[in-house]
mmCIF file of C-alpha atoms in Angstrom:
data_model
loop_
_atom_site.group_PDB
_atom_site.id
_atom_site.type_symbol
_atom_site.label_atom_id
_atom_site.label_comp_id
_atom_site.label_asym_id
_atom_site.label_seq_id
_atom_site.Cartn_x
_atom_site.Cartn_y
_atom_site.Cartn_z
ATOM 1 C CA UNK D 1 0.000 0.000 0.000
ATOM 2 C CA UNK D 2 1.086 3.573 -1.304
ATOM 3 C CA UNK D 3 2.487 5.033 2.441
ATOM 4 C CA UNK D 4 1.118 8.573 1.198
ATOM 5 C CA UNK D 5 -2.363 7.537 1.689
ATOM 6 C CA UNK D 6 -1.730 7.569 5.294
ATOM 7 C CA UNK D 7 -0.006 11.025 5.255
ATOM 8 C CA UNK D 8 -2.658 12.518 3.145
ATOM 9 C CA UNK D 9 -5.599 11.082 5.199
ATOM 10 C CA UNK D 10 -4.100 12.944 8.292
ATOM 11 C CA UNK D 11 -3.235 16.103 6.825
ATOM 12 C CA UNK D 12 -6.839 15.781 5.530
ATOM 13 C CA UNK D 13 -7.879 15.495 9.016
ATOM 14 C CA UNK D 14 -5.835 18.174 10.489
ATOM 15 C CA UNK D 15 -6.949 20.332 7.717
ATOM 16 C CA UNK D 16 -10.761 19.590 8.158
ATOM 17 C CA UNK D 17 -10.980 19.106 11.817
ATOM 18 C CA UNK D 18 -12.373 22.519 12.770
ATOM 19 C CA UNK D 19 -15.226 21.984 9.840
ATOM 20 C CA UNK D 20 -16.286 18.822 11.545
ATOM 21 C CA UNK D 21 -18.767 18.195 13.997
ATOM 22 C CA UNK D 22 -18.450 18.180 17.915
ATOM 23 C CA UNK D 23 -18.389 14.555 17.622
ATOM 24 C CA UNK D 24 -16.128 14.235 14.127
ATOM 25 C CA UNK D 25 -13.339 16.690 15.943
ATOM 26 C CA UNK D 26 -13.437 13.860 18.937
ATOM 27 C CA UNK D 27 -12.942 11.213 16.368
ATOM 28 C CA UNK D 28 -10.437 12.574 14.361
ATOM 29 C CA UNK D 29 -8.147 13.930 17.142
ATOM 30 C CA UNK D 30 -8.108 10.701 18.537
ATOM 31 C CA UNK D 31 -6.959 9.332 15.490
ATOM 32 C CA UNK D 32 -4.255 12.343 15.225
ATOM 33 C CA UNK D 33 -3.432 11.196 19.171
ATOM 34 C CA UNK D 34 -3.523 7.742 18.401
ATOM 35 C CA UNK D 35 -2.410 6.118 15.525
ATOM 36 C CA UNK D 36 -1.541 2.881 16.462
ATOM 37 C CA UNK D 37 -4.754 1.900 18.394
ATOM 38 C CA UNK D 38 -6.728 3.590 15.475
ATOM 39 C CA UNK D 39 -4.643 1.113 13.418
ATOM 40 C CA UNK D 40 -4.614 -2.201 15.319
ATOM 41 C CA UNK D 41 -8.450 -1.905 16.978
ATOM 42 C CA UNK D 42 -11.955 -2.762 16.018
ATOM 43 C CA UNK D 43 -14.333 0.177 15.038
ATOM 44 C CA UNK D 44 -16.313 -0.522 18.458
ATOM 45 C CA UNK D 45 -13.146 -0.074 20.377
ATOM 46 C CA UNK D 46 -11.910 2.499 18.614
ATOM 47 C CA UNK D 47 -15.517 4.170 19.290
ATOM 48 C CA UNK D 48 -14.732 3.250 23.187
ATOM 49 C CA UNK D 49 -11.716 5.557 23.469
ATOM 50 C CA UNK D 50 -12.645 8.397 21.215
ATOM 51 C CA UNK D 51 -15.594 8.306 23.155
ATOM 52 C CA UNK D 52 -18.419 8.610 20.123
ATOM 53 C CA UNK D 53 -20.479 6.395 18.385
ATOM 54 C CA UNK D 54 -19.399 3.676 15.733
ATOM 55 C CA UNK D 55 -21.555 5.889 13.397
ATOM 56 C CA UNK D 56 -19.442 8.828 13.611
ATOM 57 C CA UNK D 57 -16.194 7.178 12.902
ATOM 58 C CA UNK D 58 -18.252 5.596 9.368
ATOM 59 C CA UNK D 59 -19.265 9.204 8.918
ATOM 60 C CA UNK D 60 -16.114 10.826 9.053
ATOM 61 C CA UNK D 61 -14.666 7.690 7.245
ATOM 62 C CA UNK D 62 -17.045 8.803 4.003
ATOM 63 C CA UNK D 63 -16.355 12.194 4.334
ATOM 64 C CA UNK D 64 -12.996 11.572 4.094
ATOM 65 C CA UNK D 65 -13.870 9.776 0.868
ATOM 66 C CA UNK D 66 -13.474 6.364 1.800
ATOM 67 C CA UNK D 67 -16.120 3.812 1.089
ATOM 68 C CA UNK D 68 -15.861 2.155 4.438
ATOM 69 C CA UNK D 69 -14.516 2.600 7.675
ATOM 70 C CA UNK D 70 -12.080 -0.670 6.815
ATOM 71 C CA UNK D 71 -10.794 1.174 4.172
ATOM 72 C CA UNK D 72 -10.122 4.353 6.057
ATOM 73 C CA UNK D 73 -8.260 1.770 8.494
ATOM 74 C CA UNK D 74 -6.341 0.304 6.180
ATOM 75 C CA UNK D 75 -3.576 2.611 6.311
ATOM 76 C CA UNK D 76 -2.639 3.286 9.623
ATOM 77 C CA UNK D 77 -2.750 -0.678 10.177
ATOM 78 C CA UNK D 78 -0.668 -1.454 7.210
ATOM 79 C CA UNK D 79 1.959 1.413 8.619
ATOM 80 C CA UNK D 80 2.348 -0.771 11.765
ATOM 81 C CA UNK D 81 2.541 -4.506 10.065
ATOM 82 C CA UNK D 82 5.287 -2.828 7.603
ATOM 83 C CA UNK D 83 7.254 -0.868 10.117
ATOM 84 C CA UNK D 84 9.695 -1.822 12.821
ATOM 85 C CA UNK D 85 8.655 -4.654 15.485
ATOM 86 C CA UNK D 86 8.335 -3.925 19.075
ATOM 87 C CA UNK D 87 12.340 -3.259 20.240
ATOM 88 C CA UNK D 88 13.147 -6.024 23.194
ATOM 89 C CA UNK D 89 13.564 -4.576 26.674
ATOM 90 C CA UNK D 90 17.458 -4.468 27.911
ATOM 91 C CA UNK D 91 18.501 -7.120 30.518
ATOM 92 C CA UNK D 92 19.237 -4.920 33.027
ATOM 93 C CA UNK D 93 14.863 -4.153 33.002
ATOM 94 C CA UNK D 94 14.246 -7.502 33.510
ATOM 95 C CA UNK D 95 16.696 -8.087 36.349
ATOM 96 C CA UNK D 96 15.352 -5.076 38.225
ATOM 97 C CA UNK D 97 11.997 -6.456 38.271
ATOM 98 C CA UNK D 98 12.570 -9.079 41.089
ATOM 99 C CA UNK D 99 14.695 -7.537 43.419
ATOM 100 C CA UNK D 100 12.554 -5.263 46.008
ATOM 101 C CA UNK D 101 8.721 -3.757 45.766
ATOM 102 C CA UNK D 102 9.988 -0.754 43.869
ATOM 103 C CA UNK D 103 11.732 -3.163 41.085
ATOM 104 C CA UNK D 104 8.537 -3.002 39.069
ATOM 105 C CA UNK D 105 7.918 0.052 39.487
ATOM 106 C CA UNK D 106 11.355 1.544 38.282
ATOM 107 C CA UNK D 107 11.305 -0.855 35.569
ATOM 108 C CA UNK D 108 8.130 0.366 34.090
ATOM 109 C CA UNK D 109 8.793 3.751 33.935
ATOM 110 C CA UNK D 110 12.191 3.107 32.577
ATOM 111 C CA UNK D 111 10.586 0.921 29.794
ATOM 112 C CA UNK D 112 8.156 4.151 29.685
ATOM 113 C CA UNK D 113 10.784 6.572 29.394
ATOM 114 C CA UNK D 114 12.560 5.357 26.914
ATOM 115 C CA UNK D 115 10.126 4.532 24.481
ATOM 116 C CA UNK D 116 8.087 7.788 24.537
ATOM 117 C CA UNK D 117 11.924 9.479 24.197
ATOM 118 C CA UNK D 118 12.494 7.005 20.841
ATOM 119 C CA UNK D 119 9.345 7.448 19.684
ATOM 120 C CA UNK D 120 8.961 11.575 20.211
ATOM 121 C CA UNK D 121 12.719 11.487 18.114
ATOM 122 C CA UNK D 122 11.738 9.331 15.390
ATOM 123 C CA UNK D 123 8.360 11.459 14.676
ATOM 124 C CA UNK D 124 10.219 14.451 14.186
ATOM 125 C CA UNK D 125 10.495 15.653 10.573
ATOM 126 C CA UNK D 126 14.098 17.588 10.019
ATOM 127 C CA UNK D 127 13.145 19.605 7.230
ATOM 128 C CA UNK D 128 10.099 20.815 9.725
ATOM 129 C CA UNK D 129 13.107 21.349 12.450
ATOM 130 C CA UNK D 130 14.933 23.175 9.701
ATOM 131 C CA UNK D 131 11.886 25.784 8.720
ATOM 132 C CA UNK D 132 11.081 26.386 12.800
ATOM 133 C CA UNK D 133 15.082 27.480 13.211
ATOM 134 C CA UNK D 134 14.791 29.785 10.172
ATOM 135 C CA UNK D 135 11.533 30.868 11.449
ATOM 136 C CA UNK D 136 12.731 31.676 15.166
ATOM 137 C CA UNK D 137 16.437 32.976 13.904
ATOM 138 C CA UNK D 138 14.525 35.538 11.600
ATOM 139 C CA UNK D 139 11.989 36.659 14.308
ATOM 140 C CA UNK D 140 12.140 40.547 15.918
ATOM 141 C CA UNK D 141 11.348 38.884 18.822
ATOM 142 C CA UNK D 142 10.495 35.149 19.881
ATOM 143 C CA UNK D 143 8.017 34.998 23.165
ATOM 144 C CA UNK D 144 7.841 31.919 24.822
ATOM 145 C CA UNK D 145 5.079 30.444 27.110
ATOM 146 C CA UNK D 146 3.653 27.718 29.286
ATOM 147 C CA UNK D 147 1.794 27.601 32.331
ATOM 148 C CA UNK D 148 1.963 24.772 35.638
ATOM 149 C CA UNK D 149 3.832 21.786 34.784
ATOM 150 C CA UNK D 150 4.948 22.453 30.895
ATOM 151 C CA UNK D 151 6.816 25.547 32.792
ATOM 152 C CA UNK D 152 9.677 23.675 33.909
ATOM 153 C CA UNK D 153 10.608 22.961 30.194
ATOM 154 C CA UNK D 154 10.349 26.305 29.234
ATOM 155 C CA UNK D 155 12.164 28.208 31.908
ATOM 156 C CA UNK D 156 14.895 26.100 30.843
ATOM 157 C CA UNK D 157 14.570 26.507 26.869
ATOM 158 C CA UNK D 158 14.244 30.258 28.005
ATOM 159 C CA UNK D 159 17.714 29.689 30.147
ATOM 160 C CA UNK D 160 19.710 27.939 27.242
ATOM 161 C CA UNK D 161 17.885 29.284 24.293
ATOM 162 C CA UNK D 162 18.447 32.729 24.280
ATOM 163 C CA UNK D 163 22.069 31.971 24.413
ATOM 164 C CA UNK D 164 21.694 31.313 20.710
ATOM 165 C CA UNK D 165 18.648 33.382 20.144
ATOM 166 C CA UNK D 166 18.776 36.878 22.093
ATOM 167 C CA UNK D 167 14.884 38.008 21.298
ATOM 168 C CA UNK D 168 13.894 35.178 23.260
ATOM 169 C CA UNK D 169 11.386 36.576 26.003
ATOM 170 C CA UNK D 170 9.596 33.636 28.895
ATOM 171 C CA UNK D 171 6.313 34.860 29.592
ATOM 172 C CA UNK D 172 4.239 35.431 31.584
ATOM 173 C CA UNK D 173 6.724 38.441 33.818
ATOM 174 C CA UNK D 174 5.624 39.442 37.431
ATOM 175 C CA UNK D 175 3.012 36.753 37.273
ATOM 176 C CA UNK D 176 0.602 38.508 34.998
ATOM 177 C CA UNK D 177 -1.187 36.709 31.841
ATOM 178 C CA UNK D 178 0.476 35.953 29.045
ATOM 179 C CA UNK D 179 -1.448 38.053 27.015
ATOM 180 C CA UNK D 180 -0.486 41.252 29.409
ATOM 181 C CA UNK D 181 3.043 40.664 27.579
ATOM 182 C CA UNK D 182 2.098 40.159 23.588
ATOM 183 C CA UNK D 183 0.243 43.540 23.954
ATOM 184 C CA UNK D 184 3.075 44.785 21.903
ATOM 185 C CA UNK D 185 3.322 41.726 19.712
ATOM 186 C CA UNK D 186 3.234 42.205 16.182
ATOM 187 C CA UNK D 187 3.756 40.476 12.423
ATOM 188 C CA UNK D 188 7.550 39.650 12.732
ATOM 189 C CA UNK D 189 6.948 37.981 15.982
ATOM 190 C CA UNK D 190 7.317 34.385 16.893
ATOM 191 C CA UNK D 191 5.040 32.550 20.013
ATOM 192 C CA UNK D 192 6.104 29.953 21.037
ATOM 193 C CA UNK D 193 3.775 28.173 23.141
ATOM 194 C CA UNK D 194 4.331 24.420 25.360
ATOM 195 C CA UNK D 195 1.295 23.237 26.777
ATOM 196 C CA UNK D 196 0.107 19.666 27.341
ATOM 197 C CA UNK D 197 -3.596 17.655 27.852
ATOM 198 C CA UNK D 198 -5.122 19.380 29.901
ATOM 199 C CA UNK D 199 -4.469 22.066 28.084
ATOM 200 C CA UNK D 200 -3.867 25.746 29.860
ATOM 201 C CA UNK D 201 -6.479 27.672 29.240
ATOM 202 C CA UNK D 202 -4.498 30.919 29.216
ATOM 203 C CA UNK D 203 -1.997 29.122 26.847
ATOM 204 C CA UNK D 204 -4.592 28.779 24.025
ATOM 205 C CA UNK D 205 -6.455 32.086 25.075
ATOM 206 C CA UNK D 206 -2.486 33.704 23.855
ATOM 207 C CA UNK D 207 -2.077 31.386 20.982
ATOM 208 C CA UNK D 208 -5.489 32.961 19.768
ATOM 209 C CA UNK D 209 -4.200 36.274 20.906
ATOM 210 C CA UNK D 210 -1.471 36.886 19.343
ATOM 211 C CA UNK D 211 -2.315 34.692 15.939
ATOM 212 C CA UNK D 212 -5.542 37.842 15.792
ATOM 213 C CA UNK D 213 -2.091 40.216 15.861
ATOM 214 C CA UNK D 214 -0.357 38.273 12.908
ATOM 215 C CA UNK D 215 1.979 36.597 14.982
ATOM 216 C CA UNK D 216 3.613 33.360 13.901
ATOM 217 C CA UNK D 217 2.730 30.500 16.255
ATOM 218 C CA UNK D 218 5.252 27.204 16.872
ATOM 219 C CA UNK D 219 3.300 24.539 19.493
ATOM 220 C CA UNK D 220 5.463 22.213 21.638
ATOM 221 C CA UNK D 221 2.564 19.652 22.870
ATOM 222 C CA UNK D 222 1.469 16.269 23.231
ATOM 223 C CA UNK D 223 -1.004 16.352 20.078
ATOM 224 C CA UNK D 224 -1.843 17.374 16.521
ATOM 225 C CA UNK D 225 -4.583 18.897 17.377
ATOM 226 C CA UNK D 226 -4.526 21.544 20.611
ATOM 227 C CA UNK D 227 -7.573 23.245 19.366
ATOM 228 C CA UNK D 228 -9.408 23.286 16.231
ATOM 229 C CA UNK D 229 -9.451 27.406 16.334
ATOM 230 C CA UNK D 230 -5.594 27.319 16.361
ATOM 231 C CA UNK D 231 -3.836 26.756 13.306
ATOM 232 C CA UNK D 232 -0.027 26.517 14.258
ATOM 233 C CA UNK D 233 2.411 27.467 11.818
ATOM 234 C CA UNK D 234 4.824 24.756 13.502
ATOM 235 C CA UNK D 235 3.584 22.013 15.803
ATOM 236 C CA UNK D 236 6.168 19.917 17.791
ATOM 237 C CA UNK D 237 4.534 17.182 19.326
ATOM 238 C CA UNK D 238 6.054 14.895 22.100
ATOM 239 C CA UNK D 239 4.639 11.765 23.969
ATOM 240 C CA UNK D 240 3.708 12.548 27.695
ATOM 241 C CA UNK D 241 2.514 8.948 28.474
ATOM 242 C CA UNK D 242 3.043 8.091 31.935
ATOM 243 C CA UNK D 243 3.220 5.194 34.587
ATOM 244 C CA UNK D 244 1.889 7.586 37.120
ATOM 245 C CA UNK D 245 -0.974 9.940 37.410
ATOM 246 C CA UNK D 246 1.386 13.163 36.058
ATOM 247 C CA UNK D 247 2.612 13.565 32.501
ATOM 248 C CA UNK D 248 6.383 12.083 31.985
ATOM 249 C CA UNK D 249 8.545 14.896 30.318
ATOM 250 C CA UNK D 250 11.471 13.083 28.985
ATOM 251 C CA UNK D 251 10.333 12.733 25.240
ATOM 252 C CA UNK D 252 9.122 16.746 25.343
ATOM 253 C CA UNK D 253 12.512 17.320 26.802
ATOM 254 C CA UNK D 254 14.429 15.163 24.228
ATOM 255 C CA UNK D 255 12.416 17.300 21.344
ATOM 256 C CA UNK D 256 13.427 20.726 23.167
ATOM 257 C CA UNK D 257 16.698 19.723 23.208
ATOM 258 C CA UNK D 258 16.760 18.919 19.204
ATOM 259 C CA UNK D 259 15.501 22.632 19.070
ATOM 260 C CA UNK D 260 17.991 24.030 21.197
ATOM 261 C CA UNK D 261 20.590 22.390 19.189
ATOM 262 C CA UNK D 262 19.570 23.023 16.076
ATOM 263 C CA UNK D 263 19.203 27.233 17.563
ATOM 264 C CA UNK D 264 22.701 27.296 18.801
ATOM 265 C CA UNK D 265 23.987 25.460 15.728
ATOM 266 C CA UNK D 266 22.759 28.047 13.206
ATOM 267 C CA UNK D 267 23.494 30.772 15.639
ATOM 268 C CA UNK D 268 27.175 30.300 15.059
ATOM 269 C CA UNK D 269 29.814 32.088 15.751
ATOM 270 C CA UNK D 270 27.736 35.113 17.582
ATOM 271 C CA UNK D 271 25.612 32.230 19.407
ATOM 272 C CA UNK D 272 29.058 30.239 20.648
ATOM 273 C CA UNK D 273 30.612 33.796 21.938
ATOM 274 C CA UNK D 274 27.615 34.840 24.124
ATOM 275 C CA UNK D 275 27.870 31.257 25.877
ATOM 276 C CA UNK D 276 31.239 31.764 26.391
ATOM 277 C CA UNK D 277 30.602 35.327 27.856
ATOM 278 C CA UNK D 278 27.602 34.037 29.602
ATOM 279 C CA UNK D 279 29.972 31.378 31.001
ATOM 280 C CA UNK D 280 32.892 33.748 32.057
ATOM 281 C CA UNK D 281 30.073 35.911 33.801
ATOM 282 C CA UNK D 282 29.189 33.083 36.757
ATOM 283 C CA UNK D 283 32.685 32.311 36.960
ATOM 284 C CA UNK D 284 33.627 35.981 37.670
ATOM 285 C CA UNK D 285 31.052 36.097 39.708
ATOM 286 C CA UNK D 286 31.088 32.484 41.724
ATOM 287 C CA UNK D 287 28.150 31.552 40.523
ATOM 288 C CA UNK D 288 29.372 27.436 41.173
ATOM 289 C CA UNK D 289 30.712 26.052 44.286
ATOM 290 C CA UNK D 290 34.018 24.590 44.320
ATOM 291 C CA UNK D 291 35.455 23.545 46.690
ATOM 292 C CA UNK D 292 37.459 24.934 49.384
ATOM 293 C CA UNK D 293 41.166 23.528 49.994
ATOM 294 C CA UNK D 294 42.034 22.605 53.253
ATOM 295 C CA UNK D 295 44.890 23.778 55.267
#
C-alpha cells in the first residue's frame, strides 16, 4: 500500500478538523493522538476511546472519501505490520523487576521513558526542524510560554535558548497573563507556546491572541490537534505517556533539546561567543561552588 495515503488522510484530518462536527473533531483527534490503536483496533473499540459512536467514525470515514470505515483503516494498520517490530527490553529491566517492591515500578517507567523518548525522536520531521530554526532565527522577537507543569521545560529553553537566540522573552513576567506581555506583539513575531492535555487555558487564550495580531505561532505539545481554532504554523509534538498519574517529560525534553541544538547550531559564531561570555560571567562572579582547599 502507497504510504502517502496515510499522510494525506491525516493532513486531511488536520486540515478539516475545525469543519467537523463536535463529535467528528473527537474522532479525528483521537486518530491524530492515536495512531496505532486507530490502526490495530476494532471500530467498536476504537468508538470506546474516542468516546463517540461507531456511526461517527463511518461518517467521518465517508467524508474523508473512503467507502468504508475498513478502508479508512487500512492505512494506519498497514503502517504498523510494515514498520519496525516492538524493540526487546534491555537485561538490566528484567533483572530489576525481582529484586525489592519498587523493582517493578522503576522498571516500568524506565521501559516508559525510553520509548516515549524514541518514539517523540523518530516522529520528528528535520526539514520541519529546519523551517522552525529559520523561522525563530529571523523573528524581531520570539516569546515563549507555558503555564503549571509544561513551565519547567520552558524556563529552561528560556535559560539555554536565548544563548543562541537573544529576542527570546519567557512569559508570563511578574506573574501577569500571558497576554499582558504580547500587547506589543506584532507580524515579525514568533510565540512559542508548550502546553500539554489538559491544556492551559491561558496558553490557548495567547495562541489565539497573538495569531488575531499576525503573529507566527510554533506549538510544543502532546497532540496534533490543541484546538481546532488554532492553526499553528509549527507544531512539535512529544509523547507525555506516563506510569503515574502526572505527565512524563522526557520525550518533550528530548524534542526541546533537538531545538535548542539546532538554535545554537545556526546561531554560530555570535551564538558560541555569548555562551562563552555568559559562562565567564558566573565564573567571575562564583556563581558554582568549588570547593574549598584545606589547610
Amino acid at each position: 500500500m502507497d504510504p502517502t495515503v496515510k499522510a494525506n488522510t491525516t493532513a486531511a484530518l488536520k486540515q478539516g478538523i475545525s469543519q467537523f462536527s463536535p463529535q467528528m473533531r473527537a474522532a479525528a483527534k483521537y486518530v491524530l493522538d492515536h495512531p496505532s490503536d486507530f490502526g490495530l483496533d476494532s471500530i467498536r473499540e476504537t468508538a470506546r476511546k474516542a468516546h463517540v459512536s461507531t456511526y461517527t467514525l463511518v461518517n467521518m470515514a465517508k467524508t474523508l472519501g473512503f467507502e468504508t470505515f475498513e478502508a479508512f483503516r487500512q492505512p494506519y494498520r498497514h503502517a504498523l505490520i510494515s514498520g519496525p517490530g516492538h524493540r526487546s527490553d534491555p537485561d538490566w529491566l528484567g533483572d530489576l523487576r525481582g529484586r525489592s517492591v519498587l523493582g517493578p515500578v522503576y522498571a516500568d517507567a524506565a521501559k516508559n521513558a525510553l520509548a516515549i523518548v524514541s518514539h517523540s525522536l523518530e516522529r520528528q520531521n528535520l526539514a520541519e526542524l529546519e523551517q522552525i530554526t529559520d523561522m525563530l532565527m529571523a523573528a524581531r522577537t520570539v516569546y515563549l510560554t507555558a503555564i503549571r507543569s509544561s513551565y519547567a521545560i520552558a524556563h529552561y529553553v528560556h535559560y539555554a535558548g536565548r544563548m543562541a537566540l537573544p529576542s527570546l522573552q519567557l512569559i508570563p513576567r511578574h506573574h501577569n497573563s500571558p497576554i499582558d506581555d504580547l500587547i506589543d506583539a506584532r507580524e515579525g513575531d514568533v510565540l512559542v507556546a508548550i502546553t500539554v492535555t489538559p491544556y492551559s487555558h491561558e496558553t490557548i487564550e495567547a495562541c489565539a491572541f497573538a495569531q488575531k495580531r499576525g503573529v507566527k505561532l510554533l506549538l510544543i505539545t502532546d497532540s496534533e490537534v490543541v484546538s481546532p481554532d488554532i492553526v499553528p504554523e509549527h507544531t512539535l509534538v512529544a509523547s507525555v505517556l506516563s506510569t503515574h498519574h502526572f505527565g512524563c517529560f522526557s520525550g518533550m525534553m528530548a524534542v526541546t533539546e533537538l531545538l535548542l541544538a539546532c538554535l545554537i547550531e545556526r546561531g554560530g559564531a555570535p551564538a558560541r561567543s555569548r555562551i562563552t561570555s555568559y559562562e565567564m560571567l558566573r565564573i567571575e562572579n562564583n556563581a558554582y561552588w568549588v570547593p574549598q582547599k584545606k589547610h
